[in-house]
Amino acid sequence: MTKLFCLLVLSISVLLRDVTATVIFHNKGTVSGWDSINKEHKGVVEEVTNLSYEPPTSIKCIQTYDSSYTGRYHSEVVKNNVYKRGDTGFYGFMFRLSESWEFVDQTYNIAQFIANFGDSGCDDYIPTTMVWIKGTKLYARTNAGPVCPRSARTTTTFPNLADVSAGVWHKVEIQANWQSDNTGFFKLWFNGVKVLEKTNVATTLQDGRYYQFRVGLYANGWHDDGRLVGSQTVRSVWYDEIGAGTTFADADPDQW
Ligand SMILES: *[C@@H]1O[C@H](CO)[C@@H](O)[C@H](O)[C@H]1NC(C)=O
């Protein structure tokens, strides 16, 4: 009888979870509370107190170009198990480029959803959605199709979503319905204004595993282009109020 009662309570709470707001995670600009921190080469990820969107702290991510290095340039904080295929969620954060940011025709990724496909036989970590800066513009993409072969995947880039300024805080929020057939959707708000809405689209790969959500500076252009464009070899981006959940408010840095 007691067992039956417990089962009943469990079933009801599982049902309720689907209809009420659920916070997946919140981080108020601290280096604690993440599953891992990915710092490559001379990368730095640190908590600072002299700059924040909401005091007292923010996360400062730094990368330094090195012409004798051929690896990648991540400086990211990582939250595991944020979405899997079939989920719908909201994901938000504040970011600020350094006041002396040199805007160049090269990509600097600032957030991504990614999973380890080392078991696939054709790749290792594969990002689905990425969000980046190129010149003064914000870009995003989705990535769909089979995991293997790599050539069968379809990345869809959404360019010129917004104008990004140096030295000011910007707000990004994404809502995604993660589907590998064309029943998904993908929306992005910049500073509270919806700048992208794609419906009836595939938004993730044909695989059921969990993806990480990462924010941080990933200077992917330095690796992918094999060179530095412009002259700014040290790049800093700050992050604050990073969140994910099942309602807009769960992930809106101004609402939690
Ligand atoms: C924050 O502190 C660091 C280290 O003391 C300093 O280099 C930097 O200029 C400060 N930044 C601001 C915005 O005050």
mmCIF file of C-alpha atoms and ligand atoms in Angstrom:
data_model
loop_
_atom_site.group_PDB
_atom_site.id
_atom_site.type_symbol
_atom_site.label_atom_id
_atom_site.label_comp_id
_atom_site.label_asym_id
_atom_site.label_seq_id
_atom_site.Cartn_x
_atom_site.Cartn_y
_atom_site.Cartn_z
ATOM 1 C CA MET A 1 0.000 0.000 0.000
ATOM 2 C CA THR A 2 2.794 2.418 0.962
ATOM 3 C CA LYS A 3 4.726 1.446 -2.162
ATOM 4 C CA LEU A 4 1.669 2.088 -4.301
ATOM 5 C CA PHE A 5 1.190 5.497 -2.681
ATOM 6 C CA CYS A 6 4.825 6.415 -3.325
ATOM 7 C CA LEU A 7 4.476 5.395 -6.963
ATOM 8 C CA LEU A 8 1.357 7.540 -7.269
ATOM 9 C CA VAL A 9 3.089 10.591 -5.778
ATOM 10 C CA LEU A 10 6.059 10.006 -8.066
ATOM 11 C CA SER A 11 3.862 9.786 -11.174
ATOM 12 C CA ILE A 12 1.981 12.941 -10.254
ATOM 13 C CA SER A 13 5.196 14.891 -9.642
ATOM 14 C CA VAL A 14 6.612 13.699 -12.976
ATOM 15 C CA LEU A 15 3.416 14.853 -14.693
ATOM 16 C CA LEU A 16 3.527 18.212 -12.891
ATOM 17 C CA ARG A 17 7.146 18.745 -13.875
ATOM 18 C CA ASP A 18 6.062 18.899 -17.492
ATOM 19 C CA VAL A 19 3.432 21.570 -17.010
ATOM 20 C CA THR A 20 5.168 23.855 -14.493
ATOM 21 C CA ALA A 21 8.271 26.012 -14.875
ATOM 22 C CA THR A 22 11.470 24.106 -14.326
ATOM 23 C CA VAL A 23 14.834 25.749 -13.919
ATOM 24 C CA ILE A 24 17.533 23.617 -15.520
ATOM 25 C CA PHE A 25 20.299 25.740 -14.045
ATOM 26 C CA HIS A 26 21.233 29.287 -13.021
ATOM 27 C CA ASN A 27 24.681 30.810 -12.622
ATOM 28 C CA LYS A 28 25.154 34.324 -11.304
ATOM 29 C CA GLY A 29 28.563 34.939 -12.849
ATOM 30 C CA THR A 30 30.698 32.575 -10.785
ATOM 31 C CA VAL A 31 33.282 29.958 -11.765
ATOM 32 C CA SER A 32 31.737 27.538 -9.257
ATOM 33 C CA GLY A 33 28.600 25.595 -10.181
ATOM 34 C CA TRP A 34 29.780 24.385 -13.606
ATOM 35 C CA ASP A 35 30.469 20.769 -14.561
ATOM 36 C CA SER A 36 33.796 21.777 -16.067
ATOM 37 C CA ILE A 37 35.844 24.688 -17.351
ATOM 38 C CA ASN A 38 37.526 24.327 -20.725
ATOM 39 C CA LYS A 39 40.733 26.378 -20.967
ATOM 40 C CA GLU A 40 43.045 25.682 -23.884
ATOM 41 C CA HIS A 41 46.589 26.926 -24.397
ATOM 42 C CA LYS A 42 46.877 30.384 -22.781
ATOM 43 C CA GLY A 43 43.146 30.585 -22.078
ATOM 44 C CA VAL A 44 41.923 32.105 -18.818
ATOM 45 C CA VAL A 45 38.499 31.788 -17.168
ATOM 46 C CA GLU A 46 38.239 33.800 -13.968
ATOM 47 C CA GLU A 47 35.681 35.288 -11.625
ATOM 48 C CA VAL A 48 36.013 39.069 -11.271
ATOM 49 C CA THR A 49 34.426 41.541 -8.879
ATOM 50 C CA ASN A 50 35.190 44.846 -10.590
ATOM 51 C CA LEU A 51 32.841 44.327 -13.500
ATOM 52 C CA SER A 52 29.423 42.665 -13.605
ATOM 53 C CA TYR A 53 25.929 42.992 -15.034
ATOM 54 C CA GLU A 54 24.504 42.186 -11.629
ATOM 55 C CA PRO A 55 27.035 42.606 -8.793
ATOM 56 C CA PRO A 56 29.042 41.209 -7.168
ATOM 57 C CA THR A 57 30.754 39.020 -9.808
ATOM 58 C CA SER A 58 31.012 38.044 -13.457
ATOM 59 C CA ILE A 59 33.028 35.496 -15.436
ATOM 60 C CA LYS A 60 35.894 36.886 -17.507
ATOM 61 C CA CYS A 61 37.093 34.708 -20.401
ATOM 62 C CA ILE A 62 40.395 35.527 -22.099
ATOM 63 C CA GLN A 63 42.164 34.020 -25.101
ATOM 64 C CA THR A 64 45.595 34.860 -26.494
ATOM 65 C CA TYR A 65 46.689 34.235 -30.070
ATOM 66 C CA ASP A 66 49.969 32.362 -30.552
ATOM 67 C CA SER A 67 51.254 31.904 -34.130
ATOM 68 C CA SER A 68 53.341 28.872 -33.090
ATOM 69 C CA TYR A 69 50.281 27.004 -31.726
ATOM 70 C CA THR A 70 48.000 24.976 -34.019
ATOM 71 C CA GLY A 71 45.334 23.814 -31.538
ATOM 72 C CA ARG A 72 41.984 25.333 -30.639
ATOM 73 C CA TYR A 73 41.311 28.323 -28.395
ATOM 74 C CA HIS A 74 38.514 27.616 -25.901
ATOM 75 C CA SER A 75 37.943 29.598 -22.680
ATOM 76 C CA GLU A 76 34.520 28.322 -21.664
ATOM 77 C CA VAL A 77 32.383 27.254 -18.737
ATOM 78 C CA VAL A 78 30.437 24.023 -19.343
ATOM 79 C CA LYS A 79 27.070 22.780 -18.071
ATOM 80 C CA ASN A 80 26.299 19.140 -18.886
ATOM 81 C CA ASN A 81 22.946 17.530 -19.774
ATOM 82 C CA VAL A 82 21.133 20.714 -20.745
ATOM 83 C CA TYR A 83 19.050 19.317 -23.612
ATOM 84 C CA LYS A 84 18.427 16.169 -25.572
ATOM 85 C CA ARG A 85 16.399 15.605 -28.718
ATOM 86 C CA GLY A 86 12.686 16.129 -28.082
ATOM 87 C CA ASP A 87 13.228 18.788 -25.393
ATOM 88 C CA THR A 88 12.060 22.393 -25.587
ATOM 89 C CA GLY A 89 13.912 24.965 -23.525
ATOM 90 C CA PHE A 90 15.015 28.559 -23.031
ATOM 91 C CA TYR A 91 18.704 29.471 -22.658
ATOM 92 C CA GLY A 92 19.938 32.960 -21.768
ATOM 93 C CA PHE A 93 23.010 34.936 -20.750
ATOM 94 C CA MET A 94 24.570 38.400 -20.629
ATOM 95 C CA PHE A 95 27.869 39.030 -22.407
ATOM 96 C CA ARG A 96 30.165 42.007 -22.763
ATOM 97 C CA LEU A 97 33.051 42.411 -25.209
ATOM 98 C CA SER A 98 36.021 44.353 -23.868
ATOM 99 C CA GLU A 99 35.763 48.115 -24.389
ATOM 100 C CA SER A 100 38.789 47.918 -26.724
ATOM 101 C CA TRP A 101 37.450 44.987 -28.798
ATOM 102 C CA GLU A 102 38.814 45.145 -32.348
ATOM 103 C CA PHE A 103 35.995 44.250 -34.755
ATOM 104 C CA VAL A 104 37.446 42.186 -37.601
ATOM 105 C CA ASP A 105 36.239 39.864 -40.337
ATOM 106 C CA GLN A 106 36.886 36.726 -38.272
ATOM 107 C CA THR A 107 34.617 34.612 -36.074
ATOM 108 C CA TYR A 108 34.641 34.588 -32.258
ATOM 109 C CA ASN A 109 32.206 32.068 -30.838
ATOM 110 C CA ILE A 110 30.501 33.177 -27.599
ATOM 111 C CA ALA A 111 28.119 30.297 -26.745
ATOM 112 C CA GLN A 112 27.418 26.765 -27.983
ATOM 113 C CA PHE A 113 25.540 23.509 -27.476
ATOM 114 C CA ILE A 114 27.840 20.529 -27.965
ATOM 115 C CA ALA A 115 28.191 16.808 -27.213
ATOM 116 C CA ASN A 116 30.951 14.224 -27.264
ATOM 117 C CA PHE A 117 30.550 11.892 -30.248
ATOM 118 C CA GLY A 118 33.880 10.145 -29.731
ATOM 119 C CA ASP A 119 31.996 6.838 -29.964
ATOM 120 C CA SER A 120 30.630 7.628 -33.451
ATOM 121 C CA GLY A 121 33.758 6.681 -35.355
ATOM 122 C CA CYS A 122 33.609 9.860 -37.442
ATOM 123 C CA ASP A 123 34.080 12.772 -35.062
ATOM 124 C CA ASP A 124 34.739 13.857 -31.462
ATOM 125 C CA TYR A 125 32.897 16.894 -30.031
ATOM 126 C CA ILE A 126 30.168 18.152 -32.379
ATOM 127 C CA PRO A 127 28.413 21.469 -31.758
ATOM 128 C CA THR A 128 24.806 21.858 -32.812
ATOM 129 C CA THR A 129 23.867 25.498 -32.184
ATOM 130 C CA MET A 130 26.666 28.048 -31.989
ATOM 131 C CA VAL A 131 26.385 31.818 -31.399
ATOM 132 C CA TRP A 132 29.206 34.061 -32.562
ATOM 133 C CA ILE A 133 30.464 37.524 -33.454
ATOM 134 C CA LYS A 134 31.855 38.364 -36.877
ATOM 135 C CA GLY A 135 32.690 41.989 -37.512
ATOM 136 C CA THR A 136 30.087 43.866 -35.478
ATOM 137 C CA LYS A 137 27.335 41.324 -36.204
ATOM 138 C CA LEU A 138 25.835 38.526 -34.163
ATOM 139 C CA TYR A 139 25.412 35.166 -35.909
ATOM 140 C CA ALA A 140 23.872 31.837 -34.923
ATOM 141 C CA ARG A 141 23.462 28.443 -36.511
ATOM 142 C CA THR A 142 21.708 25.117 -36.193
ATOM 143 C CA ASN A 143 23.191 21.757 -37.119
ATOM 144 C CA ALA A 144 21.070 18.777 -38.182
ATOM 145 C CA GLY A 145 21.224 15.473 -40.024
ATOM 146 C CA PRO A 146 23.005 12.217 -39.213
ATOM 147 C CA VAL A 147 26.050 12.183 -36.942
ATOM 148 C CA CYS A 148 28.008 10.265 -39.612
ATOM 149 C CA PRO A 149 29.169 10.949 -42.172
ATOM 150 C CA ARG A 150 30.125 14.491 -41.370
ATOM 151 C CA SER A 151 29.345 15.573 -44.952
ATOM 152 C CA ALA A 152 25.666 14.607 -44.532
ATOM 153 C CA ARG A 153 25.066 17.136 -41.737
ATOM 154 C CA THR A 154 23.331 20.393 -42.567
ATOM 155 C CA THR A 155 24.457 23.521 -40.761
ATOM 156 C CA THR A 156 22.164 26.493 -41.292
ATOM 157 C CA THR A 157 23.716 29.880 -40.535
ATOM 158 C CA PHE A 158 21.635 32.891 -39.543
ATOM 159 C CA PRO A 159 23.822 35.954 -40.243
ATOM 160 C CA ASN A 160 23.472 39.616 -39.235
ATOM 161 C CA LEU A 161 21.032 38.995 -36.390
ATOM 162 C CA ALA A 162 22.050 42.103 -34.450
ATOM 163 C CA ASP A 163 24.711 44.773 -34.018
ATOM 164 C CA VAL A 164 27.144 44.155 -31.189
ATOM 165 C CA SER A 165 28.973 46.983 -29.415
ATOM 166 C CA ALA A 166 32.222 46.942 -27.479
ATOM 167 C CA GLY A 167 32.187 47.559 -23.739
ATOM 168 C CA VAL A 168 28.438 47.169 -23.164
ATOM 169 C CA TRP A 169 26.367 44.311 -21.798
ATOM 170 C CA HIS A 170 24.175 42.512 -24.320
ATOM 171 C CA LYS A 171 21.465 39.979 -23.569
ATOM 172 C CA VAL A 172 20.959 36.797 -25.599
ATOM 173 C CA GLU A 173 18.083 34.394 -25.132
ATOM 174 C CA ILE A 174 17.327 31.340 -27.255
ATOM 175 C CA GLN A 175 14.266 29.157 -27.317
ATOM 176 C CA ALA A 176 14.655 25.868 -29.121
ATOM 177 C CA ASN A 177 12.515 22.851 -29.760
ATOM 178 C CA TRP A 178 15.245 20.320 -30.434
ATOM 179 C CA GLN A 179 14.079 17.967 -33.191
ATOM 180 C CA SER A 180 16.023 16.075 -35.838
ATOM 181 C CA ASP A 181 13.071 16.021 -38.269
ATOM 182 C CA ASN A 182 11.431 19.208 -39.534
ATOM 183 C CA THR A 183 9.121 19.669 -36.531
ATOM 184 C CA GLY A 184 11.523 21.799 -34.469
ATOM 185 C CA PHE A 185 11.807 25.532 -33.955
ATOM 186 C CA PHE A 186 14.575 27.981 -33.137
ATOM 187 C CA LYS A 187 14.137 31.552 -31.835
ATOM 188 C CA LEU A 188 16.637 34.132 -30.655
ATOM 189 C CA TRP A 189 16.169 37.398 -28.778
ATOM 190 C CA PHE A 190 18.891 40.078 -28.601
ATOM 191 C CA ASN A 191 18.543 42.678 -25.854
ATOM 192 C CA GLY A 192 14.959 41.494 -25.390
ATOM 193 C CA VAL A 193 13.962 41.874 -29.061
ATOM 194 C CA LYS A 194 13.169 38.781 -31.092
ATOM 195 C CA VAL A 195 15.549 38.789 -34.063
ATOM 196 C CA LEU A 196 15.045 35.244 -35.344
ATOM 197 C CA GLU A 197 12.166 32.793 -35.550
ATOM 198 C CA LYS A 198 12.421 29.613 -37.604
ATOM 199 C CA THR A 199 9.655 27.037 -37.390
ATOM 200 C CA ASN A 200 9.224 23.580 -38.917
ATOM 201 C CA VAL A 201 12.959 23.020 -39.051
ATOM 202 C CA ALA A 202 15.427 20.393 -37.852
ATOM 203 C CA THR A 203 17.459 21.833 -34.970
ATOM 204 C CA THR A 204 19.612 18.950 -33.770
ATOM 205 C CA LEU A 205 21.417 15.812 -34.897
ATOM 206 C CA GLN A 206 19.805 12.375 -35.341
ATOM 207 C CA ASP A 207 20.896 11.143 -31.921
ATOM 208 C CA GLY A 208 19.311 10.981 -28.485
ATOM 209 C CA ARG A 209 22.218 11.846 -26.176
ATOM 210 C CA TYR A 210 22.457 14.883 -23.894
ATOM 211 C CA TYR A 211 24.201 18.080 -25.002
ATOM 212 C CA GLN A 212 26.231 20.535 -22.958
ATOM 213 C CA PHE A 213 25.570 24.261 -22.917
ATOM 214 C CA ARG A 214 28.735 26.365 -22.852
ATOM 215 C CA VAL A 215 29.343 30.083 -22.715
ATOM 216 C CA GLY A 216 32.759 31.640 -23.066
ATOM 217 C CA LEU A 217 35.179 32.883 -25.639
ATOM 218 C CA TYR A 218 36.061 30.294 -28.248
ATOM 219 C CA ALA A 219 38.313 32.063 -30.754
ATOM 220 C CA ASN A 220 37.491 29.490 -33.429
ATOM 221 C CA GLY A 221 38.548 31.740 -36.323
ATOM 222 C CA TRP A 222 42.179 31.687 -35.183
ATOM 223 C CA HIS A 223 42.253 27.899 -35.501
ATOM 224 C CA ASP A 224 39.931 27.462 -38.486
ATOM 225 C CA ASP A 225 41.534 30.231 -40.586
ATOM 226 C CA GLY A 226 45.029 29.354 -39.385
ATOM 227 C CA ARG A 227 45.832 33.019 -38.745
ATOM 228 C CA LEU A 228 44.906 36.152 -36.859
ATOM 229 C CA VAL A 229 42.931 38.826 -38.693
ATOM 230 C CA GLY A 230 43.696 42.326 -37.410
ATOM 231 C CA SER A 231 46.142 43.029 -34.601
ATOM 232 C CA GLN A 232 44.349 42.231 -31.321
ATOM 233 C CA THR A 233 46.055 39.099 -29.980
ATOM 234 C CA VAL A 234 44.435 39.179 -26.513
ATOM 235 C CA ARG A 235 40.626 39.058 -26.406
ATOM 236 C CA SER A 236 38.334 39.323 -23.380
ATOM 237 C CA VAL A 237 34.615 38.634 -23.005
ATOM 238 C CA TRP A 238 32.646 38.834 -19.727
ATOM 239 C CA TYR A 239 29.544 36.737 -18.876
ATOM 240 C CA ASP A 240 26.879 37.060 -16.213
ATOM 241 C CA GLU A 241 23.446 35.647 -15.257
ATOM 242 C CA ILE A 242 23.515 32.461 -17.315
ATOM 243 C CA GLY A 243 20.381 30.346 -17.122
ATOM 244 C CA ALA A 244 18.243 27.658 -18.701
ATOM 245 C CA GLY A 245 14.738 26.419 -18.054
ATOM 246 C CA THR A 246 11.326 25.693 -19.448
ATOM 247 C CA THR A 247 9.936 29.258 -19.448
ATOM 248 C CA PHE A 248 11.240 32.528 -20.901
ATOM 249 C CA ALA A 249 11.654 33.946 -17.386
ATOM 250 C CA ASP A 250 13.773 30.955 -16.277
ATOM 251 C CA ALA A 251 16.481 32.010 -18.736
ATOM 252 C CA ASP A 252 16.015 35.806 -18.823
ATOM 253 C CA PRO A 253 18.901 37.434 -16.888
ATOM 254 C CA ASP A 254 16.549 40.268 -15.877
ATOM 255 C CA GLN A 255 13.851 38.022 -14.446
ATOM 256 C CA TRP A 256 15.526 35.690 -11.991
HETATM 257 C C1 LIG B 1 39.506 45.036 -13.053
HETATM 258 O O1 LIG B 1 40.656 44.638 -12.334
HETATM 259 C C2 LIG B 1 41.741 44.249 -13.163
HETATM 260 C C3 LIG B 1 42.840 43.668 -12.266
HETATM 261 O O2 LIG B 1 43.090 44.513 -11.188
HETATM 262 C C4 LIG B 1 42.199 45.446 -13.993
HETATM 263 O O3 LIG B 1 43.280 45.090 -14.829
HETATM 264 C C5 LIG B 1 41.025 45.923 -14.861
HETATM 265 O O4 LIG B 1 41.375 47.093 -15.564
HETATM 266 C C6 LIG B 1 39.803 46.203 -13.985
HETATM 267 N N1 LIG B 1 38.679 46.436 -14.865
HETATM 268 C C7 LIG B 1 37.792 47.386 -14.659
HETATM 269 C C8 LIG B 1 36.685 47.480 -15.655
HETATM 270 O O5 LIG B 1 37.852 48.162 -13.715
#
